[in-house]
PDB file of C-alpha atoms in Angstrom:
ATOM      1  CA  UNK A   1      -0.168  -0.073   0.045  1.00  0.00           C
ATOM      2  CA  UNK A   2       2.889   2.507  -0.710  1.00  0.00           C
ATOM      3  CA  UNK A   3       2.359   3.530  -4.159  1.00  0.00           C
ATOM      4  CA  UNK A   4      -0.272   6.201  -4.830  1.00  0.00           C
ATOM      5  CA  UNK A   5      -1.974   3.836  -7.346  1.00  0.00           C
ATOM      6  CA  UNK A   6      -2.561   1.282  -4.596  1.00  0.00           C
ATOM      7  CA  UNK A   7      -3.958   3.929  -2.261  1.00  0.00           C
ATOM      8  CA  UNK A   8      -6.255   5.415  -5.182  1.00  0.00           C
ATOM      9  CA  UNK A   9      -7.534   2.086  -5.752  1.00  0.00           C
ATOM     10  CA  UNK A  10      -8.389   1.344  -2.031  1.00  0.00           C
ATOM     11  CA  UNK A  11      -9.777   4.767  -1.783  1.00  0.00           C
ATOM     12  CA  UNK A  12     -12.090   4.159  -4.717  1.00  0.00           C
ATOM     13  CA  UNK A  13     -13.270   0.972  -3.120  1.00  0.00           C
ATOM     14  CA  UNK A  14     -13.735   2.186   0.190  1.00  0.00           C
ATOM     15  CA  UNK A  15     -16.185   5.077  -1.197  1.00  0.00           C
ATOM     16  CA  UNK A  16     -17.968   2.346  -2.996  1.00  0.00           C
ATOM     17  CA  UNK A  17     -18.626   0.453   0.231  1.00  0.00           C
ATOM     18  CA  UNK A  18     -19.720   3.914   2.103  1.00  0.00           C
ATOM     19  CA  UNK A  19     -22.339   4.392  -0.933  1.00  0.00           C
ATOM     20  CA  UNK A  20     -23.543   1.297  -0.546  1.00  0.00           C
ATOM     21  CA  UNK A  21     -24.215   1.918   3.202  1.00  0.00           C
ATOM     22  CA  UNK A  22     -25.791   5.343   2.456  1.00  0.00           C
ATOM     23  CA  UNK A  23     -28.056   3.282   0.052  1.00  0.00           C
ATOM     24  CA  UNK A  24     -29.010   0.691   2.706  1.00  0.00           C
ATOM     25  CA  UNK A  25     -29.490   2.822   5.408  1.00  0.00           C
ATOM     26  CA  UNK A  26     -31.254   6.245   4.352  1.00  0.00           C
ATOM     27  CA  UNK A  27     -30.887   7.551   7.835  1.00  0.00           C
ATOM     28  CA  UNK A  28     -27.165   7.562   7.550  1.00  0.00           C
ATOM     29  CA  UNK A  29     -26.044  11.393   6.993  1.00  0.00           C
ATOM     30  CA  UNK A  30     -22.255  11.091   6.900  1.00  0.00           C
ATOM     31  CA  UNK A  31     -19.609   8.263   6.807  1.00  0.00           C
ATOM     32  CA  UNK A  32     -15.595   8.001   6.319  1.00  0.00           C
ATOM     33  CA  UNK A  33     -13.145   5.370   6.593  1.00  0.00           C
ATOM     34  CA  UNK A  34     -10.388   6.493   8.780  1.00  0.00           C
ATOM     35  CA  UNK A  35      -6.838   4.990   9.681  1.00  0.00           C
ATOM     36  CA  UNK A  36      -6.102   4.523  13.373  1.00  0.00           C
ATOM     37  CA  UNK A  37      -3.521   7.448  13.163  1.00  0.00           C
ATOM     38  CA  UNK A  38      -6.150   9.679  11.652  1.00  0.00           C
ATOM     39  CA  UNK A  39      -5.444   9.637   7.890  1.00  0.00           C
ATOM     40  CA  UNK A  40      -9.120  10.042   6.138  1.00  0.00           C
ATOM     41  CA  UNK A  41      -9.201   7.352   3.306  1.00  0.00           C
ATOM     42  CA  UNK A  42     -12.382   7.968   1.817  1.00  0.00           C
ATOM     43  CA  UNK A  43     -15.632  10.089   3.107  1.00  0.00           C
ATOM     44  CA  UNK A  44     -19.164  11.179   2.246  1.00  0.00           C
ATOM     45  CA  UNK A  45     -19.278  13.933   4.878  1.00  0.00           C
ATOM     46  CA  UNK A  46     -21.284  17.230   4.688  1.00  0.00           C
ATOM     47  CA  UNK A  47     -19.600  20.049   2.910  1.00  0.00           C
ATOM     48  CA  UNK A  48     -18.785  22.147   6.289  1.00  0.00           C
ATOM     49  CA  UNK A  49     -16.771  19.019   7.429  1.00  0.00           C
ATOM     50  CA  UNK A  50     -13.002  19.054   7.216  1.00  0.00           C
ATOM     51  CA  UNK A  51     -12.349  15.207   6.369  1.00  0.00           C
ATOM     52  CA  UNK A  52      -8.821  15.765   7.776  1.00  0.00           C
ATOM     53  CA  UNK A  53      -9.506  17.104  11.150  1.00  0.00           C
ATOM     54  CA  UNK A  54     -12.700  14.696  11.411  1.00  0.00           C
ATOM     55  CA  UNK A  55     -10.252  11.767  10.678  1.00  0.00           C
ATOM     56  CA  UNK A  56      -8.163  12.924  13.527  1.00  0.00           C
ATOM     57  CA  UNK A  57     -10.690  13.588  15.972  1.00  0.00           C
ATOM     58  CA  UNK A  58     -11.921   9.935  15.469  1.00  0.00           C
ATOM     59  CA  UNK A  59      -8.603   8.486  15.768  1.00  0.00           C
ATOM     60  CA  UNK A  60      -7.970  10.719  19.329  1.00  0.00           C
ATOM     61  CA  UNK A  61     -11.375   9.214  20.338  1.00  0.00           C
ATOM     62  CA  UNK A  62     -10.681   5.807  19.603  1.00  0.00           C
ATOM     63  CA  UNK A  63      -7.226   5.605  21.227  1.00  0.00           C
ATOM     64  CA  UNK A  64      -8.639   6.986  24.578  1.00  0.00           C
ATOM     65  CA  UNK A  65     -11.684   4.853  24.480  1.00  0.00           C
ATOM     66  CA  UNK A  66      -9.351   1.837  24.057  1.00  0.00           C
ATOM     67  CA  UNK A  67      -7.138   2.612  26.818  1.00  0.00           C
ATOM     68  CA  UNK A  68     -10.338   2.939  28.981  1.00  0.00           C
ATOM     69  CA  UNK A  69     -11.931  -0.222  27.681  1.00  0.00           C
ATOM     70  CA  UNK A  70      -8.397  -1.963  28.692  1.00  0.00           C
ATOM     71  CA  UNK A  71      -8.489  -0.090  32.152  1.00  0.00           C
ATOM     72  CA  UNK A  72     -11.727  -1.688  33.305  1.00  0.00           C
ATOM     73  CA  UNK A  73     -11.011  -5.206  31.558  1.00  0.00           C
ATOM     74  CA  UNK A  74     -13.699  -5.199  28.732  1.00  0.00           C
ATOM     75  CA  UNK A  75     -11.047  -6.568  26.181  1.00  0.00           C
ATOM     76  CA  UNK A  76     -10.321  -4.798  22.785  1.00  0.00           C
ATOM     77  CA  UNK A  77     -12.549  -2.370  21.640  1.00  0.00           C
ATOM     78  CA  UNK A  78     -14.905  -3.001  19.210  1.00  0.00           C
ATOM     79  CA  UNK A  79     -17.133   0.434  18.739  1.00  0.00           C
ATOM     80  CA  UNK A  80     -17.792   3.606  20.302  1.00  0.00           C
ATOM     81  CA  UNK A  81     -21.502   5.160  20.337  1.00  0.00           C
ATOM     82  CA  UNK A  82     -21.778   8.662  21.127  1.00  0.00           C
ATOM     83  CA  UNK A  83     -25.309  10.053  21.471  1.00  0.00           C
ATOM     84  CA  UNK A  84     -25.873  13.627  20.205  1.00  0.00           C
ATOM     85  CA  UNK A  85     -29.044  15.736  20.111  1.00  0.00           C
ATOM     86  CA  UNK A  86     -28.877  15.373  15.940  1.00  0.00           C
ATOM     87  CA  UNK A  87     -28.209  11.578  16.241  1.00  0.00           C
ATOM     88  CA  UNK A  88     -25.519   8.911  17.039  1.00  0.00           C
ATOM     89  CA  UNK A  89     -22.307   8.720  15.863  1.00  0.00           C
ATOM     90  CA  UNK A  90     -20.844   5.358  15.485  1.00  0.00           C
ATOM     91  CA  UNK A  91     -16.770   4.537  15.352  1.00  0.00           C
ATOM     92  CA  UNK A  92     -16.165   0.982  14.372  1.00  0.00           C
ATOM     93  CA  UNK A  93     -13.061  -0.816  14.055  1.00  0.00           C
ATOM     94  CA  UNK A  94     -12.609  -2.678  10.702  1.00  0.00           C
ATOM     95  CA  UNK A  95      -9.677  -4.990  11.228  1.00  0.00           C
ATOM     96  CA  UNK A  96      -6.185  -3.684  12.504  1.00  0.00           C
ATOM     97  CA  UNK A  97      -6.079  -0.773   9.890  1.00  0.00           C
ATOM     98  CA  UNK A  98      -9.620   0.845   9.080  1.00  0.00           C
ATOM     99  CA  UNK A  99     -12.241   2.665  11.407  1.00  0.00           C
ATOM    100  CA  UNK A 100     -15.545   3.308   9.999  1.00  0.00           C
ATOM    101  CA  UNK A 101     -17.167   6.678  11.210  1.00  0.00           C
ATOM    102  CA  UNK A 102     -20.933   6.801  10.761  1.00  0.00           C
ATOM    103  CA  UNK A 103     -23.143   9.672  11.639  1.00  0.00           C
ATOM    104  CA  UNK A 104     -27.079   8.953  11.469  1.00  0.00           C
ATOM    105  CA  UNK A 105     -30.154  10.787  12.176  1.00  0.00           C
ATOM    106  CA  UNK A 106     -31.964  10.632  15.465  1.00  0.00           C
ATOM    107  CA  UNK A 107     -34.760   8.583  14.076  1.00  0.00           C
ATOM    108  CA  UNK A 108     -32.369   5.777  12.964  1.00  0.00           C
ATOM    109  CA  UNK A 109     -32.742   2.522  14.683  1.00  0.00           C
ATOM    110  CA  UNK A 110     -29.804   2.087  16.601  1.00  0.00           C
ATOM    111  CA  UNK A 111     -29.766  -1.789  16.894  1.00  0.00           C
ATOM    112  CA  UNK A 112     -29.676  -2.173  12.950  1.00  0.00           C
ATOM    113  CA  UNK A 113     -27.228   0.823  12.832  1.00  0.00           C
ATOM    114  CA  UNK A 114     -24.735  -1.022  14.995  1.00  0.00           C
ATOM    115  CA  UNK A 115     -25.224  -4.309  13.028  1.00  0.00           C
ATOM    116  CA  UNK A 116     -25.140  -2.878   9.769  1.00  0.00           C
ATOM    117  CA  UNK A 117     -21.634  -0.610  10.561  1.00  0.00           C
ATOM    118  CA  UNK A 118     -20.085  -3.814  12.029  1.00  0.00           C
ATOM    119  CA  UNK A 119     -20.665  -5.736   8.925  1.00  0.00           C
ATOM    120  CA  UNK A 120     -19.558  -2.766   6.679  1.00  0.00           C
ATOM    121  CA  UNK A 121     -16.217  -2.481   8.735  1.00  0.00           C
ATOM    122  CA  UNK A 122     -15.767  -6.402   8.129  1.00  0.00           C
ATOM    123  CA  UNK A 123     -16.002  -5.503   4.471  1.00  0.00           C
ATOM    124  CA  UNK A 124     -13.542  -2.459   4.473  1.00  0.00           C
ATOM    125  CA  UNK A 125     -11.252  -4.476   6.817  1.00  0.00           C
ATOM    126  CA  UNK A 126     -10.947  -7.142   3.705  1.00  0.00           C
ATOM    127  CA  UNK A 127     -10.244  -4.222   1.495  1.00  0.00           C
ATOM    128  CA  UNK A 128      -6.778  -3.752   3.012  1.00  0.00           C
ATOM    129  CA  UNK A 129      -6.109  -7.425   2.760  1.00  0.00           C
ATOM    130  CA  UNK A 130      -6.969  -7.178  -1.204  1.00  0.00           C
ATOM    131  CA  UNK A 131      -4.474  -4.228  -1.901  1.00  0.00           C
TER     132      UNK A 131
END
């Protein structure tokens, strides 16, 4: 994954996975694929959102939450759910390389959203093994 071509192929495939998520769940308003070090690989965000800043914030949240999870013996962190007034934000690990960030409307079915984001995160993780 060191060549620009490989990075572009990965980004293109990740955007396709994100588009599928938005198609399957109309309540999804924004999504991004972020590396654990905060680099945004692909995103479908609102025009006012800076993908680089968003990726860095997601990576910071995940690092802190993972430490807190281990501190109280919860094992490896799988997912973070932030519940805001305008709807939930889920950060879901996709293997060792990717994190899926998904923002949804307040009317989203949280159970379905959790299951679907975990499935999509697994699909994203497989992209890293294909490149």
